[in-house]
Amino acid sequence: MSTDSQQHTHHSAALEFKSSTFSVPVLVLASNDRVIIEQQLQEKVQRAPEFFKNSPLVLDLQELNKRESDINVSELVHLIRKLELLPIGLRGGTAEQNQQALELGIPVHSGHNVTAASETQKQPQAKIDVAPEPQVFATATTLITLPVRSGQRIYAEGDLVILAQVSAGAEILAEGNIHVYGSLRGRALAGVLGNTAARIFCSDLQAELISIAGNYKVSEDLNGTVLNQPVQIYLQNHALVIKDI
Amino acid sequence: MARIIVVTSGKGGVGKTTTSAAIAMGLAKKGHKTAVIDFDVGLRNLDLIMGCERRVVYDFVNVINGEATLNQALIKDKNCSMLYILPASQTRDKDALSQEGVGKVLDELKKDFKYIVCDSPAGIEKGAHLAMYFADDAFIVTNPEVSSVRDSDRMLGILSSKSRRAEQNEEPIKEYLLLSRYSPDRVRLGEMLSVDDVQEILSLHLLGVIPESKSVLNASNSGIPVILDEKSDAGQAYADIVGRYLGEDKPHRFIDEKKGLFGKLFGGK
């Protein structure tokens, strides 16, 4: 379900999933020499020891793997922990590195995994033990049957389906697609966590703002021919496309 | 069962107090024991509109603070014995109201009264919040202009998410639209939103349209709820609204400028 306090919940749950974005430092490695890494990292930490103490950190091995210089993840993690930093994720690693990270309880972030992709292309079917990438975008659908009034805010972790109108001054957000089977007069933001494949569908477009994965248009930018029409909105080459349906 | 009705709007000056006074009087005249409470602590007006300002001894805040009993504070209306007024305090502010205190007073009133009309202050802050919190029915008073409609929409959102009924997952508050200060002439000239425009934006059940009328100002100035002026268009509009609220089937009037209808209406004047 949605996470906003202005939502109509039908029972009080003991827990709920919320989604948040955190700002975490990413450590991009350009060398696989552990002595040099330790030395330079120590210098950085000493410049602001309070800032770095117990700071979470995501390791980025993409640059390293592009140069095909391998590094042992468990040794690297050990080194970083010694400097009182807490690695909480790895990205851009090879399948082997990812496996090492998971064994240490460190989550693997997909996304910029260019090397891994090209590697699997190079060696077709060589590594069957590569786990399929987890589905990043939740698939649950939130259904709203009452009008979304001015000042209300609805957040859906998956798709959001609204069977009533969305008033001016209301805001609807979804990590997936948004469907509005009524007049859309408020702000609609789909793919808020960066899903560029998300779409907005509405039966009457009068929105104040529409956005997909951060690419937005305000009402003033909307062409008169699409206003008050049933349309779908999607991203094509980083530009919003509004088309009738 | 007693019903608590909140008269609210978000925006100020749209006719909340006029409406509260009129419908409370209308319900009482139909034989239902009714209390009307002024929630506008610090800017009390209801007593003026009801013409009882010279009989205020104790007020709502005194009752909440236990400085007076409810019976001491309730003022019996001089026109209708079924109607009682609980005035607001003029010397305090909204912080003098507490959810617990308001709840207690309403519970006590519910034992004795059929309808309790809460006249909400403007805004969406504490006073307005407490006025609507315990409500069963909401009368949304809106003027046919965009800012008033927008504020009403906001208030509808608050009713459906922050009221007691919403918090306890009970049946939601019943919402009714009252369109006040309506002038068909100005709608025709494009100076005002039409009934259809407002209903399209708010998608709400229309309980009635109150025409812009001099009789409202006259009634306010003389301290007699406009519904008692049976010859006036606004008075008749409020009588229709009370009837419809009680389940009577009354066709909508005052929406179009039909000569014949107007002739009939003003025939007695």
Short mmCIF file of C-alpha atoms in Angstrom, two decimals:
data_model
loop_
_atom_site.label_atom_id
_atom_site.label_comp_id
_atom_site.label_asym_id
_atom_site.label_seq_id
_atom_site.Cartn_x
_atom_site.Cartn_y
_atom_site.Cartn_z
CA MET A 1 0.00 0.00 0.00
CA SER A 2 0.90 3.58 -0.07
CA THR A 3 2.91 5.20 2.63
CA ASP A 4 1.37 8.54 3.10
CA SER A 5 -0.42 9.52 6.27
CA GLN A 6 -3.27 11.00 4.30
CA GLN A 7 -4.01 7.61 2.81
CA HIS A 8 -7.05 5.56 3.61
CA THR A 9 -5.68 2.44 5.27
CA HIS A 10 -8.12 -0.27 6.09
CA HIS A 11 -6.28 -1.93 8.92
CA SER A 12 -3.40 -0.97 11.16
CA ALA A 13 -0.34 -2.94 10.15
CA ALA A 14 2.55 -3.73 12.46
CA LEU A 15 4.99 -2.84 9.74
CA GLU A 16 5.14 -1.32 6.33
CA PHE A 17 7.68 -0.99 3.60
CA LYS A 18 8.73 2.50 2.82
CA SER A 19 11.10 3.58 0.18
CA SER A 20 13.70 6.24 0.80
CA THR A 21 16.69 7.52 -1.04
CA PHE A 22 19.93 7.87 0.86
CA SER A 23 23.03 9.68 -0.02
CA VAL A 24 25.95 7.27 0.48
CA PRO A 25 29.57 7.84 -0.49
CA VAL A 26 30.79 5.60 -3.30
CA LEU A 27 34.41 4.49 -3.30
CA VAL A 28 35.57 4.19 -6.90
CA LEU A 29 38.79 2.23 -7.15
CA ALA A 30 41.33 2.94 -9.87
CA SER A 31 44.04 0.63 -8.59
CA ASN A 32 44.09 -2.94 -7.33
CA ASP A 33 47.22 -2.42 -5.25
CA ARG A 34 46.02 -2.86 -1.69
CA VAL A 35 48.99 -1.02 -0.17
CA ILE A 36 48.34 2.07 -2.23
CA ILE A 37 44.60 1.88 -1.57
CA GLU A 38 45.16 1.62 2.17
CA GLN A 39 47.65 4.48 2.19
CA GLN A 40 45.47 6.88 0.16
CA LEU A 41 42.27 5.95 1.94
CA GLN A 42 43.92 6.50 5.31
CA GLU A 43 45.04 9.98 4.22
CA LYS A 44 41.48 10.85 3.19
CA VAL A 45 39.99 9.52 6.41
CA GLN A 46 42.46 11.43 8.53
CA ARG A 47 41.43 14.69 6.92
CA ALA A 48 37.92 14.31 8.35
CA PRO A 49 37.97 11.47 10.85
CA GLU A 50 34.59 12.35 12.40
CA PHE A 51 32.90 12.41 9.02
CA PHE A 52 34.27 9.06 7.94
CA LYS A 53 33.98 7.21 11.23
CA ASN A 54 31.50 4.33 10.75
CA SER A 55 30.35 5.88 7.51
CA PRO A 56 28.52 3.53 5.11
CA LEU A 57 30.24 3.06 1.80
CA VAL A 58 29.47 1.52 -1.57
CA LEU A 59 32.39 -0.02 -3.45
CA ASP A 60 32.54 0.62 -7.17
CA LEU A 61 34.79 -1.76 -9.10
CA GLN A 62 33.64 -0.78 -12.54
CA GLU A 63 36.74 1.24 -13.46
CA LEU A 64 38.98 -1.49 -12.18
CA ASN A 65 37.21 -4.22 -14.11
CA LYS A 66 37.29 -2.15 -17.30
CA ARG A 67 41.07 -2.39 -17.06
CA GLU A 68 40.73 -6.06 -16.28
CA SER A 69 42.68 -5.67 -13.05
CA ASP A 70 41.15 -8.06 -10.55
CA ILE A 71 40.91 -7.50 -6.83
CA ASN A 72 40.01 -9.82 -4.00
CA VAL A 73 36.79 -8.47 -2.50
CA SER A 74 37.10 -10.08 0.91
CA GLU A 75 40.61 -8.65 1.39
CA LEU A 76 39.38 -5.25 0.23
CA VAL A 77 36.42 -5.31 2.62
CA HIS A 78 38.72 -6.32 5.46
CA LEU A 79 41.00 -3.38 4.67
CA ILE A 80 38.12 -0.90 4.58
CA ARG A 81 36.62 -2.15 7.82
CA LYS A 82 40.02 -1.76 9.49
CA LEU A 83 39.75 1.99 8.72
CA GLU A 84 36.35 2.05 10.49
CA LEU A 85 34.31 2.40 7.34
CA LEU A 86 31.29 0.16 6.77
CA PRO A 87 30.89 -1.20 3.27
CA ILE A 88 27.19 -1.69 2.52
CA GLY A 89 27.25 -2.53 -1.13
CA LEU A 90 29.20 -3.38 -4.21
CA ARG A 91 28.61 -2.38 -7.78
CA GLY A 92 30.33 -2.90 -11.07
CA GLY A 93 31.82 -6.17 -9.91
CA THR A 94 32.38 -9.34 -11.88
CA ALA A 95 30.29 -12.41 -11.14
CA GLU A 96 33.06 -13.79 -8.96
CA GLN A 97 33.45 -10.53 -7.05
CA ASN A 98 29.68 -10.33 -6.58
CA GLN A 99 29.68 -13.83 -5.17
CA GLN A 100 32.47 -12.91 -2.73
CA ALA A 101 30.54 -9.84 -1.63
CA LEU A 102 27.33 -11.79 -1.04
CA GLU A 103 29.25 -14.31 1.06
CA LEU A 104 30.38 -11.42 3.26
CA GLY A 105 26.78 -10.25 3.57
CA ILE A 106 27.33 -7.24 1.34
CA PRO A 107 24.50 -6.55 -1.13
CA VAL A 108 25.31 -6.32 -4.80
CA HIS A 109 23.86 -3.36 -6.66
CA SER A 110 23.06 -3.82 -10.27
CA GLY A 111 22.84 -0.95 -12.66
CA HIS A 112 26.17 0.16 -14.05
CA ASN A 113 27.39 -3.38 -14.46
CA VAL A 114 28.85 -2.91 -17.92
CA THR A 115 31.76 -5.24 -17.42
CA ALA A 116 29.67 -8.13 -16.24
CA ALA A 117 27.40 -7.76 -19.23
CA SER A 118 30.20 -7.67 -21.78
CA GLU A 119 31.87 -10.54 -20.00
CA THR A 120 28.85 -12.78 -20.34
CA GLN A 121 28.71 -11.89 -23.99
CA LYS A 122 32.31 -12.87 -24.42
CA GLN A 123 31.86 -16.20 -22.74
CA PRO A 124 28.42 -17.42 -23.68
CA GLN A 125 26.94 -19.83 -21.15
CA ALA A 126 30.27 -20.06 -19.39
CA LYS A 127 29.02 -19.00 -15.99
CA ILE A 128 25.63 -20.42 -15.27
CA ASP A 129 25.99 -19.62 -11.58
CA VAL A 130 25.38 -15.91 -12.27
CA ALA A 131 22.21 -15.15 -10.36
CA PRO A 132 19.54 -13.41 -12.44
CA GLU A 133 19.38 -9.74 -11.55
CA PRO A 134 16.67 -9.18 -8.99
CA GLN A 135 13.62 -7.28 -10.23
CA VAL A 136 14.32 -3.76 -9.02
CA PHE A 137 10.84 -2.29 -9.39
CA ALA A 138 8.10 -3.62 -7.19
CA THR A 139 5.07 -4.98 -8.95
CA ALA A 140 2.33 -4.48 -6.34
CA THR A 141 -0.52 -2.24 -7.46
CA THR A 142 -2.17 0.38 -5.29
CA LEU A 143 -5.82 1.04 -6.05
CA ILE A 144 -7.52 4.29 -5.03
CA THR A 145 -11.27 4.58 -5.51
CA LEU A 146 -11.96 7.97 -3.90
CA PRO A 147 -11.05 11.35 -5.37
CA VAL A 148 -7.54 12.51 -4.51
CA ARG A 149 -8.13 15.99 -3.15
CA SER A 150 -5.99 19.10 -3.22
CA GLY A 151 -3.17 18.79 -0.70
CA GLN A 152 -3.28 14.99 -0.59
CA ARG A 153 -0.27 12.98 -1.53
CA ILE A 154 -0.27 9.35 -2.54
CA TYR A 155 2.82 7.23 -2.98
CA ALA A 156 2.74 3.76 -4.51
CA GLU A 157 5.68 1.42 -4.51
CA GLY A 158 4.46 -0.33 -7.63
CA ASP A 159 1.78 0.80 -10.04
CA LEU A 160 -0.88 3.26 -9.00
CA VAL A 161 -4.43 3.00 -10.30
CA ILE A 162 -6.88 5.78 -9.48
CA LEU A 163 -10.53 5.32 -10.39
CA ALA A 164 -11.54 8.88 -9.50
CA GLN A 165 -10.28 12.34 -10.23
CA VAL A 166 -7.01 13.85 -9.02
CA SER A 167 -7.65 17.44 -8.01
CA ALA A 168 -5.44 20.41 -8.68
CA GLY A 169 -2.93 20.67 -5.85
CA ALA A 170 -2.86 16.92 -5.24
CA GLU A 171 0.25 14.86 -5.87
CA ILE A 172 0.42 11.23 -6.94
CA LEU A 173 3.71 9.37 -7.11
CA ALA A 174 4.53 5.83 -8.16
CA GLU A 175 7.66 3.81 -8.64
CA GLY A 176 5.84 2.13 -11.52
CA ASN A 177 3.07 3.26 -13.88
CA ILE A 178 0.21 5.61 -13.06
CA HIS A 179 -3.33 5.16 -14.36
CA VAL A 180 -5.97 7.80 -13.70
CA TYR A 181 -9.50 6.95 -14.87
CA GLY A 182 -10.81 10.42 -14.16
CA SER A 183 -9.58 13.96 -14.67
CA LEU A 184 -5.91 14.37 -13.84
CA ARG A 185 -5.56 17.94 -12.59
CA GLY A 186 -2.81 17.57 -10.00
CA ARG A 187 0.81 16.48 -10.28
CA ALA A 188 1.62 12.96 -11.45
CA LEU A 189 5.10 11.50 -11.12
CA ALA A 190 5.75 7.99 -12.40
CA GLY A 191 8.96 5.99 -12.14
CA VAL A 192 10.09 8.15 -9.23
CA LEU A 193 13.01 5.84 -8.44
CA GLY A 194 14.31 6.11 -11.97
CA ASN A 195 12.25 3.56 -13.90
CA THR A 196 12.43 5.12 -17.35
CA ALA A 197 10.01 2.53 -18.73
CA ALA A 198 7.20 3.78 -16.48
CA ARG A 199 4.21 5.43 -18.13
CA ILE A 200 1.32 7.64 -17.16
CA PHE A 201 -2.13 6.89 -18.54
CA CYS A 202 -5.06 9.19 -17.97
CA SER A 203 -8.51 9.66 -19.42
CA ASP A 204 -8.47 13.46 -19.17
CA LEU A 205 -5.18 15.32 -19.07
CA GLN A 206 -5.30 18.65 -17.24
CA ALA A 207 -2.25 18.04 -15.05
CA GLU A 208 -0.22 20.72 -13.33
CA LEU A 209 2.90 18.63 -13.80
CA ILE A 210 3.77 15.26 -15.30
CA SER A 211 7.04 13.49 -14.72
CA ILE A 212 8.62 10.18 -15.62
CA ALA A 213 11.87 9.22 -13.92
CA GLY A 214 12.59 12.87 -13.20
CA ASN A 215 11.88 14.18 -16.73
CA TYR A 216 9.02 16.58 -16.28
CA LYS A 217 6.72 19.01 -18.01
CA VAL A 218 4.60 21.64 -16.33
CA SER A 219 1.13 22.57 -17.45
CA GLU A 220 2.40 25.56 -19.41
CA ASP A 221 4.57 23.28 -21.57
CA LEU A 222 1.63 21.10 -22.53
CA ASN A 223 0.42 21.43 -26.06
CA GLY A 224 -3.23 22.47 -26.41
CA THR A 225 -4.01 19.44 -28.56
CA VAL A 226 -3.33 16.99 -25.74
CA LEU A 227 -5.21 18.87 -23.04
CA ASN A 228 -8.52 17.38 -21.93
CA GLN A 229 -7.73 14.26 -23.97
CA PRO A 230 -7.21 10.64 -23.00
CA VAL A 231 -3.46 10.20 -23.35
CA GLN A 232 -0.47 8.13 -22.40
CA ILE A 233 2.85 9.66 -21.48
CA TYR A 234 6.19 7.89 -21.80
CA LEU A 235 9.90 8.56 -22.19
CA GLN A 236 11.71 8.40 -25.49
CA ASN A 237 15.34 9.51 -25.69
CA HIS A 238 15.02 11.38 -22.39
CA ALA A 239 12.05 13.37 -23.70
CA LEU A 240 8.45 13.04 -22.60
CA VAL A 241 6.11 11.90 -25.33
CA ILE A 242 2.40 12.55 -24.94
CA LYS A 243 0.18 10.50 -27.24
CA ASP A 244 -3.54 9.91 -27.46
CA ILE A 245 -4.91 6.52 -26.66
CA MET B 1 -28.84 8.89 17.05
CA ALA B 2 -27.52 12.41 17.19
CA ARG B 3 -25.74 13.64 14.08
CA ILE B 4 -22.86 16.09 14.18
CA ILE B 5 -22.79 18.40 11.16
CA VAL B 6 -19.76 20.52 10.40
CA VAL B 7 -20.17 23.61 8.24
CA THR B 8 -16.78 24.22 6.71
CA SER B 9 -15.05 25.63 3.63
CA GLY B 10 -11.35 26.30 4.07
CA LYS B 11 -11.73 29.82 2.70
CA GLY B 12 -13.10 32.66 4.79
CA GLY B 13 -16.06 34.87 4.00
CA VAL B 14 -17.98 32.34 1.94
CA GLY B 15 -20.95 32.13 4.30
CA LYS B 16 -20.16 29.44 6.85
CA THR B 17 -21.68 31.25 9.81
CA THR B 18 -24.73 32.39 7.83
CA THR B 19 -25.21 28.79 6.73
CA SER B 20 -24.69 27.38 10.24
CA ALA B 21 -27.27 29.75 11.66
CA ALA B 22 -29.75 29.08 8.87
CA ILE B 23 -29.59 25.30 8.84
CA ALA B 24 -29.55 25.04 12.64
CA MET B 25 -32.69 27.18 12.72
CA GLY B 26 -34.20 25.16 9.86
CA LEU B 27 -33.62 21.84 11.61
CA ALA B 28 -35.00 23.21 14.89
CA LYS B 29 -38.08 24.59 13.15
CA LYS B 30 -38.74 21.12 11.76
CA GLY B 31 -39.01 19.97 15.37
CA HIS B 32 -35.52 18.53 15.89
CA LYS B 33 -33.69 19.63 19.02
CA THR B 34 -30.59 21.31 17.66
CA ALA B 35 -27.45 22.92 19.09
CA VAL B 36 -25.14 25.15 17.12
CA ILE B 37 -21.56 25.65 18.29
CA ASP B 38 -19.22 28.48 17.32
CA PHE B 39 -15.71 27.06 16.88
CA ASP B 40 -14.25 30.39 15.85
CA VAL B 41 -12.63 31.13 19.22
CA GLY B 42 -11.29 34.67 19.25
CA LEU B 43 -13.39 35.84 16.30
CA ARG B 44 -16.83 34.96 17.51
CA ASN B 45 -19.64 35.90 15.13
CA LEU B 46 -22.34 33.28 15.42
CA ASP B 47 -23.95 35.01 18.41
CA LEU B 48 -24.35 38.18 16.32
CA ILE B 49 -25.95 36.34 13.41
CA MET B 50 -28.25 34.52 15.85
CA GLY B 51 -29.03 37.76 17.67
CA CYS B 52 -28.04 36.49 21.11
CA GLU B 53 -24.84 38.47 21.67
CA ARG B 54 -26.30 40.31 24.63
CA ARG B 55 -27.11 37.15 26.47
CA VAL B 56 -23.68 35.49 26.45
CA VAL B 57 -22.50 34.69 29.97
CA TYR B 58 -20.36 31.60 29.61
CA ASP B 59 -18.84 30.19 26.44
CA PHE B 60 -17.45 27.03 24.82
CA VAL B 61 -13.98 27.49 26.35
CA ASN B 62 -15.46 27.91 29.84
CA VAL B 63 -17.25 24.58 29.41
CA ILE B 64 -14.11 22.84 28.15
CA ASN B 65 -12.12 24.19 31.09
CA GLY B 66 -14.81 23.12 33.56
CA GLU B 67 -15.53 26.71 34.60
CA ALA B 68 -19.19 26.37 33.66
CA THR B 69 -21.61 23.55 32.95
CA LEU B 70 -22.98 23.01 29.48
CA ASN B 71 -26.44 24.07 30.62
CA GLN B 72 -25.08 27.34 31.95
CA ALA B 73 -23.37 28.12 28.65
CA LEU B 74 -26.11 27.07 26.20
CA ILE B 75 -28.30 29.98 25.13
CA LYS B 76 -31.88 29.20 24.16
CA ASP B 77 -32.89 30.89 20.93
CA LYS B 78 -35.61 33.49 21.25
CA ASN B 79 -37.35 32.47 18.00
CA CYS B 80 -37.35 28.72 18.39
CA SER B 81 -37.39 26.75 21.62
CA MET B 82 -35.75 23.72 20.00
CA LEU B 83 -32.57 25.64 19.19
CA TYR B 84 -29.61 26.32 21.48
CA ILE B 85 -26.43 28.25 20.83
CA LEU B 86 -23.02 27.57 22.34
CA PRO B 87 -20.99 30.72 21.71
CA ALA B 88 -17.23 30.92 21.28
CA SER B 89 -14.96 32.86 23.57
CA GLN B 90 -13.85 36.19 22.20
CA THR B 91 -10.94 36.71 24.60
CA ARG B 92 -9.11 33.44 23.92
CA ASP B 93 -7.55 31.83 20.88
CA LYS B 94 -7.85 28.46 19.14
CA ASP B 95 -5.27 26.89 21.47
CA ALA B 96 -7.89 27.02 24.23
CA LEU B 97 -9.66 24.15 22.44
CA SER B 98 -8.43 20.61 22.96
CA GLN B 99 -9.52 17.50 21.13
CA GLU B 100 -10.35 15.79 24.39
CA GLY B 101 -12.33 18.79 25.66
CA VAL B 102 -14.29 19.19 22.42
CA GLY B 103 -15.01 15.45 22.35
CA LYS B 104 -16.40 15.57 25.90
CA VAL B 105 -18.68 18.52 25.17
CA LEU B 106 -19.99 16.87 21.99
CA ASP B 107 -20.61 13.58 23.79
CA GLU B 108 -22.65 15.41 26.39
CA LEU B 109 -24.62 17.30 23.74
CA LYS B 110 -25.32 14.07 21.86
CA LYS B 111 -27.32 12.75 24.82
CA ASP B 112 -29.79 15.58 24.57
CA PHE B 113 -29.79 16.88 20.98
CA LYS B 114 -30.73 15.41 17.61
CA TYR B 115 -28.47 17.64 15.53
CA ILE B 116 -25.27 19.43 16.54
CA VAL B 117 -24.11 22.00 14.02
CA CYS B 118 -20.42 22.99 14.26
CA ASP B 119 -19.62 26.35 12.71
CA SER B 120 -16.00 25.99 11.60
CA PRO B 121 -13.54 28.88 11.45
CA ALA B 122 -11.76 29.54 8.15
CA GLY B 123 -8.42 27.91 7.47
CA ILE B 124 -7.23 24.37 8.04
CA GLU B 125 -5.58 24.92 11.40
CA LYS B 126 -6.56 23.79 14.86
CA GLY B 127 -10.00 25.42 15.10
CA ALA B 128 -11.14 24.09 11.74
CA HIS B 129 -9.58 20.72 12.47
CA LEU B 130 -11.43 20.32 15.76
CA ALA B 131 -14.70 21.54 14.24
CA MET B 132 -14.65 18.77 11.63
CA TYR B 133 -12.88 16.03 13.62
CA PHE B 134 -15.97 14.49 15.25
CA ALA B 135 -18.39 15.18 12.38
CA ASP B 136 -20.81 12.70 10.81
CA ASP B 137 -21.87 15.00 7.99
CA ALA B 138 -20.06 17.90 6.36
CA PHE B 139 -21.62 20.85 4.59
CA ILE B 140 -18.97 22.31 2.31
CA VAL B 141 -19.81 25.94 1.64
CA THR B 142 -18.26 27.14 -1.61
CA ASN B 143 -18.50 30.33 -3.62
CA PRO B 144 -18.46 29.96 -7.40
CA GLU B 145 -14.88 31.16 -7.83
CA VAL B 146 -11.65 29.22 -8.26
CA SER B 147 -9.87 29.94 -4.98
CA SER B 148 -12.90 29.02 -2.93
CA VAL B 149 -13.35 25.80 -4.90
CA ARG B 150 -9.67 24.92 -4.47
CA ASP B 151 -9.85 25.48 -0.71
CA SER B 152 -13.00 23.37 -0.48
CA ASP B 153 -11.22 20.59 -2.29
CA ARG B 154 -8.40 20.81 0.23
CA MET B 155 -10.88 20.66 3.07
CA LEU B 156 -12.52 17.58 1.52
CA GLY B 157 -9.13 15.90 1.53
CA ILE B 158 -8.72 16.69 5.21
CA LEU B 159 -12.21 15.38 6.00
CA SER B 160 -11.45 12.09 4.30
CA SER B 161 -8.09 11.57 5.95
CA LYS B 162 -7.85 13.40 9.28
CA SER B 163 -11.30 13.07 10.82
CA ARG B 164 -12.19 10.68 13.63
CA ARG B 165 -14.16 8.54 11.19
CA ALA B 166 -11.16 8.32 8.87
CA GLU B 167 -8.73 7.58 11.69
CA GLN B 168 -10.90 4.81 13.09
CA ASN B 169 -11.76 3.40 9.66
CA GLU B 170 -15.46 3.97 10.12
CA GLU B 171 -17.88 4.88 7.37
CA PRO B 172 -16.55 8.16 5.91
CA ILE B 173 -18.11 11.54 6.65
CA LYS B 174 -21.05 12.30 4.32
CA GLU B 175 -20.10 15.34 2.28
CA TYR B 176 -22.59 17.81 0.81
CA LEU B 177 -21.93 20.80 -1.43
CA LEU B 178 -23.60 24.13 -0.74
CA LEU B 179 -22.90 26.70 -3.41
CA SER B 180 -23.44 30.14 -1.93
CA ARG B 181 -23.52 33.69 -3.31
CA TYR B 182 -24.54 32.29 -6.68
CA SER B 183 -25.61 34.72 -9.35
CA PRO B 184 -26.95 33.24 -12.63
CA ASP B 185 -26.52 36.62 -14.35
CA ARG B 186 -22.82 36.71 -13.60
CA VAL B 187 -22.41 33.07 -14.62
CA ARG B 188 -23.95 33.95 -17.96
CA LEU B 189 -21.46 36.80 -18.34
CA GLY B 190 -18.62 34.42 -17.57
CA GLU B 191 -17.71 36.20 -14.35
CA MET B 192 -18.50 33.23 -12.15
CA LEU B 193 -18.13 29.46 -12.29
CA SER B 194 -21.37 27.66 -13.04
CA VAL B 195 -22.89 24.93 -10.88
CA ASP B 196 -21.67 22.38 -13.42
CA ASP B 197 -18.12 23.76 -13.37
CA VAL B 198 -17.95 23.54 -9.59
CA GLN B 199 -19.46 20.06 -9.52
CA GLU B 200 -17.03 18.88 -12.16
CA ILE B 201 -14.08 20.08 -10.11
CA LEU B 202 -15.32 18.82 -6.75
CA SER B 203 -17.46 15.85 -7.87
CA LEU B 204 -19.67 16.20 -4.84
CA HIS B 205 -23.38 15.82 -4.14
CA LEU B 206 -25.05 19.22 -4.48
CA LEU B 207 -27.34 19.91 -1.55
CA GLY B 208 -28.36 23.34 -2.73
CA VAL B 209 -27.56 26.65 -4.34
CA ILE B 210 -27.97 29.84 -2.30
CA PRO B 211 -28.36 32.89 -4.53
CA GLU B 212 -26.46 36.11 -3.90
CA SER B 213 -29.03 38.12 -2.00
CA LYS B 214 -29.38 41.37 -0.08
CA SER B 215 -31.58 39.52 2.37
CA VAL B 216 -28.51 37.74 3.78
CA LEU B 217 -26.86 41.02 4.78
CA ASN B 218 -30.09 42.37 6.18
CA ALA B 219 -30.63 39.20 8.19
CA SER B 220 -27.07 39.29 9.56
CA ASN B 221 -27.38 42.91 10.55
CA SER B 222 -30.62 42.33 12.39
CA GLY B 223 -29.46 39.10 14.05
CA ILE B 224 -32.18 36.91 12.58
CA PRO B 225 -31.11 33.81 10.62
CA VAL B 226 -32.03 34.38 6.97
CA ILE B 227 -34.09 31.19 6.84
CA LEU B 228 -36.72 32.97 8.93
CA ASP B 229 -37.18 35.50 6.12
CA GLU B 230 -39.47 33.17 4.22
CA LYS B 231 -40.07 35.64 1.43
CA SER B 232 -36.40 35.99 0.53
CA ASP B 233 -34.76 33.83 -2.10
CA ALA B 234 -31.84 32.97 0.21
CA GLY B 235 -34.24 32.03 3.00
CA GLN B 236 -36.13 29.71 0.67
CA ALA B 237 -32.90 28.24 -0.62
CA TYR B 238 -31.86 27.34 2.93
CA ALA B 239 -35.31 25.89 3.66
CA ASP B 240 -34.92 23.68 0.57
CA ILE B 241 -31.46 22.62 1.73
CA VAL B 242 -32.72 21.59 5.16
CA GLY B 243 -35.57 19.70 3.52
CA ARG B 244 -33.24 17.87 1.14
CA TYR B 245 -30.86 17.03 3.98
CA LEU B 246 -33.78 15.47 5.86
CA GLY B 247 -34.62 13.38 2.81
CA GLU B 248 -37.36 15.46 1.17
CA ASP B 249 -37.41 15.55 -2.61
CA LYS B 250 -37.14 19.17 -3.63
CA PRO B 251 -36.07 20.24 -7.12
CA HIS B 252 -33.12 22.61 -7.32
CA ARG B 253 -33.94 26.29 -7.70
CA PHE B 254 -31.96 29.50 -8.18
CA ILE B 255 -29.63 27.90 -10.71
CA ASP B 256 -31.15 29.37 -13.88
CA GLU B 257 -32.52 32.83 -14.45
CA LYS B 258 -35.95 31.69 -15.50
CA LYS B 259 -38.27 34.67 -15.75
CA GLY B 260 -41.34 32.69 -14.79
CA LEU B 261 -39.73 31.23 -11.70
CA PHE B 262 -38.30 34.56 -10.66
CA GLY B 263 -41.65 36.19 -11.15
CA LYS B 264 -43.18 33.61 -8.86
CA LEU B 265 -40.46 33.99 -6.27
CA PHE B 266 -40.63 37.71 -6.04
CA GLY B 267 -44.37 37.83 -6.42
CA GLY B 268 -44.90 38.26 -2.69
CA LYS B 269 -42.36 41.01 -2.26
#
